[in-house]
Amino acid sequence: MESDSSSIDLTRLNEELPVKIEEMLKLSNKEDDIISLRLLDLTDVDDFMEWFTDDNVNKFCSRDTTFITKEDAMRYIADVVIPHPWFRAICLNDKPIGSISVSSFHGSDRCRGEIGYEISSKYWGKGIATKAVKMVASTIFVDWPHLARLEGVVAVDNVGSQRVLEKAGFIKEGVLRKYYLVKGKPIDIVMFSLLSIDQ
């Protein structure tokens, strides 16, 4: 019997298919990926600029800081990031892809802190931000024993970030109207909290 050149070689397909499926799972699952937090330094400037200048990220950020040059970014890292009391790079396999910070309030509000985080939009939807927030939540009340409450404030239209906090164990408390300035305009935010006794 003559074989048809357009027919599929089932033997070869059966041998190659499991290998192809395994390769696809590695690409999509990435169980080997290591998510870590570390201090950011000046050598991270190129990675830092990737997420700090990402328009998808910036539409939700309250900061008005923009960089025109690499030197501007290095100055910002040296003057703002490095001296910050709790600022870390979110790293994927040792490469910084975002940042996470906790800012403490002062005076009679000293028992409260606010968490902030951002990652390059090409890494959104992969659970990286959730894992980073969980990492911070598991240690911040030990690092800063004066904290009783960690707050997360998220724009009402930033549904992805709201899901991050919910998955990390934060409680949604409600909407605060015209609470935060973003690009000079007051916006409604959703307030989330995690208490030291929730741990």
C-alpha positions as CSV (number, residue, x, y, z in Angstrom):
1,M,0.0,0.0,0.0
2,E,1.3,3.4,-1.0
3,S,1.5,6.0,1.8
4,D,-0.2,9.4,1.3
5,S,2.4,12.2,1.8
6,S,-0.3,14.4,3.4
7,S,-1.2,11.9,6.1
8,I,0.0,12.3,9.7
9,D,2.7,10.0,11.0
10,L,0.9,8.9,14.1
11,T,4.0,7.0,15.5
12,R,6.1,10.1,15.3
13,L,3.3,12.3,16.7
14,N,2.8,9.9,19.7
15,E,6.5,10.2,20.5
16,E,6.8,14.0,20.1
17,L,3.5,15.0,21.7
18,P,4.4,14.2,25.4
19,V,7.6,16.2,25.0
20,K,5.9,19.2,23.4
21,I,3.2,19.2,26.2
22,E,5.8,19.1,28.9
23,E,7.7,22.0,27.3
24,M,4.4,24.0,27.1
25,L,3.7,23.3,30.8
26,K,7.1,24.5,31.8
27,L,6.5,27.7,29.9
28,S,3.1,28.4,31.3
29,N,3.5,26.9,34.8
30,K,7.0,28.1,35.6
31,E,7.1,26.2,38.9
32,D,10.9,26.5,38.8
33,D,10.7,30.3,38.9
34,I,11.9,31.9,42.1
35,I,10.2,35.0,43.4
36,S,12.3,36.9,46.0
37,L,12.5,40.3,47.6
38,R,15.8,42.2,48.0
39,L,17.2,45.7,48.4
40,L,17.3,47.7,45.2
41,D,20.6,49.3,44.2
42,L,22.0,51.5,41.5
43,T,23.1,48.6,39.3
44,D,19.3,47.8,38.9
45,V,18.6,51.0,37.1
46,D,17.7,49.5,33.7
47,D,15.3,47.0,35.3
48,F,13.8,49.7,37.5
49,M,13.1,52.0,34.5
50,E,11.3,49.1,32.8
51,W,8.4,49.1,35.3
52,F,8.7,52.7,36.5
53,T,8.1,54.0,33.0
54,D,5.5,51.4,32.1
55,D,2.3,53.3,31.1
56,N,0.1,50.4,32.2
57,V,1.6,50.5,35.6
58,N,1.7,54.3,35.9
59,K,-2.0,54.8,35.2
60,F,-2.7,53.5,38.7
61,C,0.2,55.2,40.6
62,S,-0.1,58.4,42.7
63,R,3.4,59.5,41.9
64,D,4.1,62.3,39.4
65,T,7.8,61.3,39.0
66,T,8.9,60.6,35.5
67,F,12.4,60.0,34.1
68,I,13.8,61.3,30.9
69,T,17.3,59.9,31.5
70,K,19.0,57.0,33.2
71,E,20.8,59.5,35.4
72,D,17.4,60.8,36.6
73,A,16.4,57.3,37.6
74,M,19.7,56.7,39.3
75,R,19.3,59.9,41.3
76,Y,15.8,58.8,42.3
77,I,17.1,55.4,43.5
78,A,19.9,57.1,45.4
79,D,17.7,59.8,47.0
80,V,14.4,58.1,47.5
81,V,14.6,54.3,47.2
82,I,17.8,53.4,49.0
83,P,17.0,55.6,52.1
84,H,13.4,54.4,52.3
85,P,12.9,52.4,55.6
86,W,11.2,49.4,53.8
87,F,11.6,49.2,50.1
88,R,12.4,46.0,48.2
89,A,12.8,44.9,44.6
90,I,10.4,42.1,43.5
91,C,12.7,39.7,41.7
92,L,11.9,36.8,39.3
93,N,14.9,34.5,39.2
94,D,17.0,37.3,40.6
95,K,15.9,39.9,38.0
96,P,14.1,42.9,39.4
97,I,10.6,43.2,37.8
98,G,8.9,45.4,40.3
99,S,9.0,46.9,43.7
100,I,7.1,46.7,47.0
101,S,7.3,49.0,50.0
102,V,5.8,49.7,53.4
103,S,5.5,53.2,54.7
104,S,4.8,53.8,58.4
105,F,2.6,56.5,59.6
106,H,3.7,58.8,62.4
107,G,2.6,60.1,65.7
108,S,-0.7,58.7,67.0
109,D,-1.1,56.9,63.6
110,R,2.2,55.0,64.1
111,C,0.4,51.7,64.6
112,R,-0.5,51.8,60.9
113,G,1.5,51.2,57.7
114,E,0.7,51.3,54.0
115,I,1.8,48.7,51.5
116,G,2.5,49.7,47.9
117,Y,3.6,47.5,45.0
118,E,4.1,47.5,41.3
119,I,5.4,45.1,38.7
120,S,6.0,45.5,35.0
121,S,2.8,44.8,33.2
122,K,4.2,42.0,31.2
123,Y,4.3,40.0,34.4
124,W,0.7,40.7,35.5
125,G,-1.7,37.8,36.0
126,K,1.0,35.3,37.0
127,G,0.6,35.5,40.8
128,I,3.9,37.2,41.4
129,A,2.5,40.3,43.1
130,T,0.3,38.1,45.3
131,K,3.3,36.1,46.4
132,A,5.3,39.3,47.1
133,V,2.5,40.8,49.2
134,K,2.2,37.5,51.1
135,M,6.0,37.6,51.8
136,V,5.8,41.1,53.2
137,A,2.7,40.3,55.2
138,S,4.4,37.4,56.8
139,T,7.3,39.4,58.1
140,I,6.4,43.1,58.4
141,F,4.7,42.8,61.8
142,V,7.9,41.1,63.1
143,D,10.2,43.6,61.4
144,W,8.1,46.5,62.7
145,P,6.5,45.4,66.0
146,H,4.9,48.8,66.4
147,L,2.5,48.0,63.5
148,A,-0.9,46.7,64.3
149,R,-2.5,47.4,60.9
150,L,-1.2,47.2,57.3
151,E,-3.3,49.1,54.8
152,G,-3.6,48.8,51.0
153,V,-5.4,51.5,49.1
154,V,-6.3,50.6,45.5
155,A,-8.1,52.6,42.8
156,V,-11.6,51.3,42.3
157,D,-10.9,50.5,38.7
158,N,-7.7,48.5,39.5
159,V,-9.5,45.2,39.9
160,G,-6.3,43.2,39.5
161,S,-4.6,44.9,42.4
162,Q,-7.7,44.4,44.5
163,R,-7.5,40.6,43.8
164,V,-3.8,40.6,44.8
165,L,-4.7,42.0,48.3
166,E,-7.7,39.6,48.7
167,K,-5.6,36.6,47.8
168,A,-2.9,37.7,50.2
169,G,-5.5,37.7,53.1
170,F,-6.3,41.4,53.3
171,I,-9.9,42.3,54.2
172,K,-11.8,44.7,52.0
173,E,-13.2,47.5,54.2
174,G,-15.0,49.7,51.7
175,V,-14.7,52.5,49.2
176,L,-13.3,55.9,50.2
177,R,-14.6,58.6,47.9
178,K,-12.1,61.2,46.4
179,Y,-9.5,59.9,48.8
180,Y,-6.2,59.8,46.8
181,L,-4.6,62.0,44.2
182,V,-3.6,60.3,41.0
183,K,-2.2,62.5,38.3
184,G,-3.5,65.5,40.2
185,K,-7.1,64.3,40.4
186,P,-8.8,62.9,43.5
187,I,-10.0,59.4,42.9
188,D,-12.1,56.8,44.8
189,I,-10.2,54.0,46.4
190,V,-10.9,50.7,47.9
191,M,-9.4,50.3,51.4
192,F,-8.0,46.9,52.5
193,S,-6.4,46.0,55.7
194,L,-4.4,43.2,57.4
195,L,-4.0,43.2,61.1
196,S,-1.1,41.8,63.1
197,I,-3.6,39.5,64.9
198,D,-4.8,38.1,61.5
199,Q,-1.4,36.4,61.0
